[in-house]
Every structure is written in C-alpha cells, then in structure tokens.
Short mmCIF file of N, CA, C and O in Angstrom, two decimals:
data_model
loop_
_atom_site.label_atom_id
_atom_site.label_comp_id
_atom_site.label_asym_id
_atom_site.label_seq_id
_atom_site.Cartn_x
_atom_site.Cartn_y
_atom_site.Cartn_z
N UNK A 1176 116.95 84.81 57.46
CA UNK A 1176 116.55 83.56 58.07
C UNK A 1176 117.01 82.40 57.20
O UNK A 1176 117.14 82.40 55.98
N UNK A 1177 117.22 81.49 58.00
CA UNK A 1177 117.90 80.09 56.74
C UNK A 1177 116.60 79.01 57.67
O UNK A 1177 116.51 78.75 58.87
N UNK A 1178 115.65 78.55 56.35
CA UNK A 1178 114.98 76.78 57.38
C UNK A 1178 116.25 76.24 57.49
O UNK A 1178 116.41 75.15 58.04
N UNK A 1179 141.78 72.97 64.99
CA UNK A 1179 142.07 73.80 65.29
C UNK A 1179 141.65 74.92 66.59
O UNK A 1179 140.83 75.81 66.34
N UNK A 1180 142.15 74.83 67.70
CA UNK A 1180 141.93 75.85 68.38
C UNK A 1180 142.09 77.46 68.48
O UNK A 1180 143.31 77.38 68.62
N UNK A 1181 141.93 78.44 68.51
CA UNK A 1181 141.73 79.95 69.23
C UNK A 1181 140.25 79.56 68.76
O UNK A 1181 140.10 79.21 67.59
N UNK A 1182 139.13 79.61 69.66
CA UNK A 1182 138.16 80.23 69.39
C UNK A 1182 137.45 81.35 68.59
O UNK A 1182 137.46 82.55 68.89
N UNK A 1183 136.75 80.71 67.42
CA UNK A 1183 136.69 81.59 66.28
C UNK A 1183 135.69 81.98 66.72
O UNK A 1183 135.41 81.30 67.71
N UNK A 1184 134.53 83.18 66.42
CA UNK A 1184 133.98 84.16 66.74
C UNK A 1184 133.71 84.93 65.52
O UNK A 1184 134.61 85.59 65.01
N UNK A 1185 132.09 84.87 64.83
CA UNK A 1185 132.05 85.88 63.90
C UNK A 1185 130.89 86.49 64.55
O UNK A 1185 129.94 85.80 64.95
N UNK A 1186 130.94 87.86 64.69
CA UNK A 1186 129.98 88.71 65.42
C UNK A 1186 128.40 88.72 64.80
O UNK A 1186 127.41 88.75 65.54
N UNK A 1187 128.31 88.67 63.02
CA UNK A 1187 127.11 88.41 62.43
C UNK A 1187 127.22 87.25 61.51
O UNK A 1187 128.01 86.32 61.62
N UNK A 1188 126.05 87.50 60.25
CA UNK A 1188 126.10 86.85 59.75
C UNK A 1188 126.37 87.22 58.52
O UNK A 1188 125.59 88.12 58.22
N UNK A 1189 127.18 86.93 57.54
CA UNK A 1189 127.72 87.58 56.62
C UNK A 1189 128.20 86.80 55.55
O UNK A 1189 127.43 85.95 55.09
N UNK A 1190 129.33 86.94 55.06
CA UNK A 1190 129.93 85.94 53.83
C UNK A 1190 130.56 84.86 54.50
O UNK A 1190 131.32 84.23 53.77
N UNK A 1191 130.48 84.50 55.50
CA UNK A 1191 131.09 83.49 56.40
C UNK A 1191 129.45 82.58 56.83
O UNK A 1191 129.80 81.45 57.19
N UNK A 1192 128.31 82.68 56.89
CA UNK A 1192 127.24 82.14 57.14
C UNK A 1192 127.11 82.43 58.23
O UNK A 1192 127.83 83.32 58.69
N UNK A 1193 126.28 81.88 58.92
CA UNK A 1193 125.55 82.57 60.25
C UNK A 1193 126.84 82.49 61.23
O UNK A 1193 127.84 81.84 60.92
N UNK A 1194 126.70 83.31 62.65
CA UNK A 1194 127.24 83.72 63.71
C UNK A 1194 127.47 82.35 64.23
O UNK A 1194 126.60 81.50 64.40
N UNK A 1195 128.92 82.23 64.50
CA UNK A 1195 129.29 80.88 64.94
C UNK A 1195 130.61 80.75 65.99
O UNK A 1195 131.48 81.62 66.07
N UNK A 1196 130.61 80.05 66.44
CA UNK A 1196 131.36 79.88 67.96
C UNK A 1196 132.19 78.62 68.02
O UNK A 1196 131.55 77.60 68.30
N UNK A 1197 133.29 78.49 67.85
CA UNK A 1197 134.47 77.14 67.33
C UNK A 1197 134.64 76.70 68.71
O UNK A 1197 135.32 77.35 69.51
N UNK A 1198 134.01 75.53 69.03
CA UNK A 1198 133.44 74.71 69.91
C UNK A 1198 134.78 73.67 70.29
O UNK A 1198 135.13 73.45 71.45
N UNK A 1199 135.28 73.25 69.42
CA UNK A 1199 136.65 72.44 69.49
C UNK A 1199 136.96 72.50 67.98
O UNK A 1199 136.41 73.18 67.11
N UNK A 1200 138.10 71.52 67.90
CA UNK A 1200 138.47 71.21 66.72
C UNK A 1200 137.42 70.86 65.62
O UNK A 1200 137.29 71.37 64.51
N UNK A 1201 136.85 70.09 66.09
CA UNK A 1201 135.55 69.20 64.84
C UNK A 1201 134.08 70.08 64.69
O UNK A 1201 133.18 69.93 63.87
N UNK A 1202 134.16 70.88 65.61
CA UNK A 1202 132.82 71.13 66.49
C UNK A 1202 132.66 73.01 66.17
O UNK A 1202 133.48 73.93 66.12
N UNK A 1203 131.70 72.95 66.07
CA UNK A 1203 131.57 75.22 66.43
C UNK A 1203 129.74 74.90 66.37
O UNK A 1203 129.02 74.12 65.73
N UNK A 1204 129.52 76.00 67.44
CA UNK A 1204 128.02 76.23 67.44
C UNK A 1204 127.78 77.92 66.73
O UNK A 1204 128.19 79.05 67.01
N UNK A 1205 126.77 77.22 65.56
CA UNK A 1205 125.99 77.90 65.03
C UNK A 1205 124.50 78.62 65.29
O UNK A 1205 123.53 78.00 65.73
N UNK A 1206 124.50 80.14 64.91
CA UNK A 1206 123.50 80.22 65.65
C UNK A 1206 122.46 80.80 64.48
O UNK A 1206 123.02 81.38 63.55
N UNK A 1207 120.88 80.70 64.42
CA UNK A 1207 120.38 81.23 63.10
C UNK A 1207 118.86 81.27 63.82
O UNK A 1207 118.48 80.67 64.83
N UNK A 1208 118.15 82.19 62.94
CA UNK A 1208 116.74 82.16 63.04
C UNK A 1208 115.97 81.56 61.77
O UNK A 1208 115.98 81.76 60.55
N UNK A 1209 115.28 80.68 62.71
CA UNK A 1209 114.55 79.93 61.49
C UNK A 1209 113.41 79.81 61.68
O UNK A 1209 113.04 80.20 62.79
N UNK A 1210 112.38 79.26 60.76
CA UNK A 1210 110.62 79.17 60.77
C UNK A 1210 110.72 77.51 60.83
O UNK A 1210 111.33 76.64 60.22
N UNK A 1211 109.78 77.57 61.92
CA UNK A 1211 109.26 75.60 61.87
C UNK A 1211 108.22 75.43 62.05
O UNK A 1211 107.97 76.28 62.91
N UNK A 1212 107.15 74.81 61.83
CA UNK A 1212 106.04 74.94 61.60
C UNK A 1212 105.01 76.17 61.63
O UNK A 1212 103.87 76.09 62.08
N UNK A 1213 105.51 77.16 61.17
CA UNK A 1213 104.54 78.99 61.18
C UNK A 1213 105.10 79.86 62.44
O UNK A 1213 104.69 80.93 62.88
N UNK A 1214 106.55 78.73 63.04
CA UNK A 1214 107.03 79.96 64.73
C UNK A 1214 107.88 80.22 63.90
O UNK A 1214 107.92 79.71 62.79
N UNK A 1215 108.69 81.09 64.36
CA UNK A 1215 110.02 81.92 64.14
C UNK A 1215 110.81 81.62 65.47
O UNK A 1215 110.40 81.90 66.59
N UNK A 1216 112.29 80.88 65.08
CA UNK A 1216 112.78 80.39 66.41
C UNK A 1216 114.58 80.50 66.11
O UNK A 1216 115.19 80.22 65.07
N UNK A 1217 115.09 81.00 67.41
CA UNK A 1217 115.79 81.48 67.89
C UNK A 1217 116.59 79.83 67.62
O UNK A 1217 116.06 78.91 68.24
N UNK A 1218 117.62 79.54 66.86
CA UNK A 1218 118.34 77.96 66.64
C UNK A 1218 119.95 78.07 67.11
O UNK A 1218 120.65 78.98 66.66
N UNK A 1219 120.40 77.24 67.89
CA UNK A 1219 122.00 77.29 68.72
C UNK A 1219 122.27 75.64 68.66
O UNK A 1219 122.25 74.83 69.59
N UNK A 1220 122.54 75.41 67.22
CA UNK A 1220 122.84 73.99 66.79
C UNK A 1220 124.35 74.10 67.00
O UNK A 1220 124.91 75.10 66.55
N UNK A 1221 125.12 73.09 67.68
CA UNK A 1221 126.56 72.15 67.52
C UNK A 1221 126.64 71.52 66.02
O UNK A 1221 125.77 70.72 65.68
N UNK A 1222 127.25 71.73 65.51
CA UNK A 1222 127.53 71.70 63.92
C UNK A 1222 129.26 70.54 64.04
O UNK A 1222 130.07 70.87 64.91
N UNK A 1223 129.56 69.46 63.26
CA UNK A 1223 130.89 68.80 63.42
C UNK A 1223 131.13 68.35 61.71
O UNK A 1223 130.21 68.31 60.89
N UNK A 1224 132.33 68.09 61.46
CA UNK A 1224 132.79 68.02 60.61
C UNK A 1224 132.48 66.50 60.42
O UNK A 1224 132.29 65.82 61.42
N UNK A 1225 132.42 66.05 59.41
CA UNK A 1225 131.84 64.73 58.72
C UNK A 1225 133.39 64.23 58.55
O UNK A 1225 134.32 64.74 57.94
N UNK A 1226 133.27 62.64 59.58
CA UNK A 1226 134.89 62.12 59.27
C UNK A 1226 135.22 61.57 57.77
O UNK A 1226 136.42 61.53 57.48
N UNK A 1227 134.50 61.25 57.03
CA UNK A 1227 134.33 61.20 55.83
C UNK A 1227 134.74 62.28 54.88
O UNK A 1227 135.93 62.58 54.75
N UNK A 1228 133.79 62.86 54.22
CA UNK A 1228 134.00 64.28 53.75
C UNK A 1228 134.70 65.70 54.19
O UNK A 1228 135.33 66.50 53.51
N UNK A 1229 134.28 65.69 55.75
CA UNK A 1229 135.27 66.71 55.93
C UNK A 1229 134.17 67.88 56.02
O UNK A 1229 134.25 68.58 57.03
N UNK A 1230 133.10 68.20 55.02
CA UNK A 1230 131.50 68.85 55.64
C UNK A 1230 131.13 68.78 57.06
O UNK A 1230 131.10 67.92 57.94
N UNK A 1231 130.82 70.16 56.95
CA UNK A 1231 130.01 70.48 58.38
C UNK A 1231 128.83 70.35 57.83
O UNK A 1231 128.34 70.72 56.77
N UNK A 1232 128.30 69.48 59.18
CA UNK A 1232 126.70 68.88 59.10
C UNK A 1232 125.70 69.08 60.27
O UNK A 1232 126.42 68.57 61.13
N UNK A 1233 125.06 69.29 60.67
CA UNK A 1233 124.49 69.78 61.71
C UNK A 1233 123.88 68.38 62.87
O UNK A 1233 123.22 67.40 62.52
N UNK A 1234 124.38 68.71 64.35
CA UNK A 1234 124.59 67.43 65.28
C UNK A 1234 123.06 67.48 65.80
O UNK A 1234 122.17 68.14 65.28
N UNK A 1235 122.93 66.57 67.04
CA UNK A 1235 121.41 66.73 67.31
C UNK A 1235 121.58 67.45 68.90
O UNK A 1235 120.61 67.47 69.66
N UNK A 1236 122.66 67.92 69.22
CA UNK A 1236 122.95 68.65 70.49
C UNK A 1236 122.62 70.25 70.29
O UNK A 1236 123.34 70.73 69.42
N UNK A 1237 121.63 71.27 70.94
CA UNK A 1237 121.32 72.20 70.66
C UNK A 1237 120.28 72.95 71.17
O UNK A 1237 119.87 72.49 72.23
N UNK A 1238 119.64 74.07 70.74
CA UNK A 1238 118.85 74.77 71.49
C UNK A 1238 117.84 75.39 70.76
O UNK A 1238 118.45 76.25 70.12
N UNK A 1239 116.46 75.48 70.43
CA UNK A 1239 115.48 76.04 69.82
C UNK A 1239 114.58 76.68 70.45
O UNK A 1239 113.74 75.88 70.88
N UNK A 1240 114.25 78.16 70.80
CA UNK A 1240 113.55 78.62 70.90
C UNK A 1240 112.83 79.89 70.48
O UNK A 1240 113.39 80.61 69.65
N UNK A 1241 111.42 80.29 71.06
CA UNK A 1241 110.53 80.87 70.16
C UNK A 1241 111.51 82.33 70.24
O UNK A 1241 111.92 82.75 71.32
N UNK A 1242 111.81 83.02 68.91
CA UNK A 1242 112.49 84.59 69.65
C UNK A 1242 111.97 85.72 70.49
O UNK A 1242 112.58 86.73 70.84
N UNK A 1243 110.55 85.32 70.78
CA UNK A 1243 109.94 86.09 71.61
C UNK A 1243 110.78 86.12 73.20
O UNK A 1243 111.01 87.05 73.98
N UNK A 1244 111.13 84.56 73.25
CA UNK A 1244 112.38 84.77 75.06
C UNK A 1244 113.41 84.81 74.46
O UNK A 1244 114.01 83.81 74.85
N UNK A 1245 113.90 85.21 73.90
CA UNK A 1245 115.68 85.78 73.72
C UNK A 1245 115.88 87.35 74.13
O UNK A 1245 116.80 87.98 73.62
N UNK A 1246 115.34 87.74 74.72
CA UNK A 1246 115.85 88.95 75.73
C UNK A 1246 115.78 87.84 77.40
O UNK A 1246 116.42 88.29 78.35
N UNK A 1247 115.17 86.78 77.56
CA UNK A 1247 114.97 86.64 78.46
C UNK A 1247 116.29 85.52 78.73
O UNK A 1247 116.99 85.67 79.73
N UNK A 1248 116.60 84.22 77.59
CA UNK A 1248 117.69 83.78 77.21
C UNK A 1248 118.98 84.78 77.70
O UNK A 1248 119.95 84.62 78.44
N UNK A 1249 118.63 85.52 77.17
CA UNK A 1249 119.96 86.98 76.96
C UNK A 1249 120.44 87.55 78.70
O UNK A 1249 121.43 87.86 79.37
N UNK A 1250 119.24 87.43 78.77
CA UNK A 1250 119.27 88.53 80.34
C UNK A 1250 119.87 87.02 81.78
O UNK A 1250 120.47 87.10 82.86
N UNK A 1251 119.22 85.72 80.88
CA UNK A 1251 119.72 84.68 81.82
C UNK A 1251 121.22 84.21 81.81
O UNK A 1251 121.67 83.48 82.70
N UNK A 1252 122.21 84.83 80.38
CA UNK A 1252 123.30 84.10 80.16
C UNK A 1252 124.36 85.60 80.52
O UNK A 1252 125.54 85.59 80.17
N UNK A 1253 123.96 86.41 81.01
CA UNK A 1253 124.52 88.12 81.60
C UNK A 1253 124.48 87.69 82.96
O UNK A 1253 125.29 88.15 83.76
N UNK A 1254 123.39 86.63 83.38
CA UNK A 1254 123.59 86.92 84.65
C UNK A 1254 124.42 85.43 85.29
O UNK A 1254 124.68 85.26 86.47
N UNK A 1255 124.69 84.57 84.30
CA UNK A 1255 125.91 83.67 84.42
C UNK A 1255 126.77 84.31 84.36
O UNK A 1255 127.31 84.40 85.46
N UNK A 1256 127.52 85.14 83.20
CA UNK A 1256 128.25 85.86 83.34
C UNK A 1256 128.95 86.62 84.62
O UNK A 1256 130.11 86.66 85.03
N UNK A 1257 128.16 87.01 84.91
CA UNK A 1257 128.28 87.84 86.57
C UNK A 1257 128.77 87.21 87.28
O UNK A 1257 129.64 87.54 88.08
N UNK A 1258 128.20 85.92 87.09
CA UNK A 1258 128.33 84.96 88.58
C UNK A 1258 129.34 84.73 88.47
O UNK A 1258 129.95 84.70 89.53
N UNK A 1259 130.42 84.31 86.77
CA UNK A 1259 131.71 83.79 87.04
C UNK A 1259 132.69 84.46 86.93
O UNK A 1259 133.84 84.02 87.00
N UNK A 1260 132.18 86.29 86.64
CA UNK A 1260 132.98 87.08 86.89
C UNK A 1260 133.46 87.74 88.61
O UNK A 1260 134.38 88.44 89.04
N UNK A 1261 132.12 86.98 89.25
CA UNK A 1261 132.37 87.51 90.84
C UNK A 1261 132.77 86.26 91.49
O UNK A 1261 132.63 86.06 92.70
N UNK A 1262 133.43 85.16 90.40
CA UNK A 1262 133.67 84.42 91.05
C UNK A 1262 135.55 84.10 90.81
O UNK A 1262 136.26 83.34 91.46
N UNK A 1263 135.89 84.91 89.76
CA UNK A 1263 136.70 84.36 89.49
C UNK A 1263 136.97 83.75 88.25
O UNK A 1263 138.14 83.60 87.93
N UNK A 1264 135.88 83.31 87.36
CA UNK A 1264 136.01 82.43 86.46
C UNK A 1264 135.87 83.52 85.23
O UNK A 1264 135.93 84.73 85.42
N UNK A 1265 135.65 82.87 83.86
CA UNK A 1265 135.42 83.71 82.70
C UNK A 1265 134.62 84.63 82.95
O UNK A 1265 133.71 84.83 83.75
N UNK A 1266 135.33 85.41 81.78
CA UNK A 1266 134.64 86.92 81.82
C UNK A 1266 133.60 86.39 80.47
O UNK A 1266 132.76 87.16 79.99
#
C-alpha cells in the first residue's frame, strides 16, 4: 500500500511503482491501494509531468473507492468491454 506514445502497461507493481496506464504523452493513470482516514481504498489517479521539472505529480482527475466494490468496479468495466467488443470497438 503507498498513503511519447505506445501505451505503456505494467501488469503489477514492482521496481517500476504501482500499475500504470500511459494516458498520453504528459499523462499515465496510476493505480494503488491506499488508507484514508481508517478505509482501505481502491486509488485510479491521472498522474502528468510537471512543465517545470519534468516530475510526475499527481492531477485532481481520478477515482477512489472503498476495495470492498472492486469486484463490482471489475465486473462493471468487463461488461463495457463486451459492449464494445459486440460493437465493433476496442477489445
């Protein structure tokens, strides 16, 4: 727990820091479990590079929730999936 284009993709979290998703050039969403006030929560922060420094800093665009619904999160973004695979769109 912690309190350029091809789409980068690291499956965990490892010597690279948490599981992250290269959003655009400036941009990749990070994903981590963290404690905020005594919950344990499921975090899908947009992270951008500082035009200054050049540091990734964390944006205020994002997603927090308790990990108790992340099967339910999970089971809701499978069944987007579906939809734009029976539609034609991304797999």
């Amino acid at each position: 727990m912690t309190d350029a284009h091809p789409r980068k993709t690291t499956g965990k979290a490892g010597l690279n820091g948490p599981p992250t998703i290269q959003k655009n050039s400036r941009e990749e969403i990070r994903f981590s479990v963290d404690r905020f006030h005594g919950h344990e929560l499921v975090n899908c922060r947009v992270w951008f590079a500082d035009g200054v420094t050049g540091e990734m800093r964390p944006g205020k665009q994002g997603l927090a929730f308790n990990v108790d619904l992340l099967p339910e999160v999970l089971g809701a973004l499978e069944g987007i999936a579906r939809q734009l695979a029976a539609e034609g769109g991304a797999s």
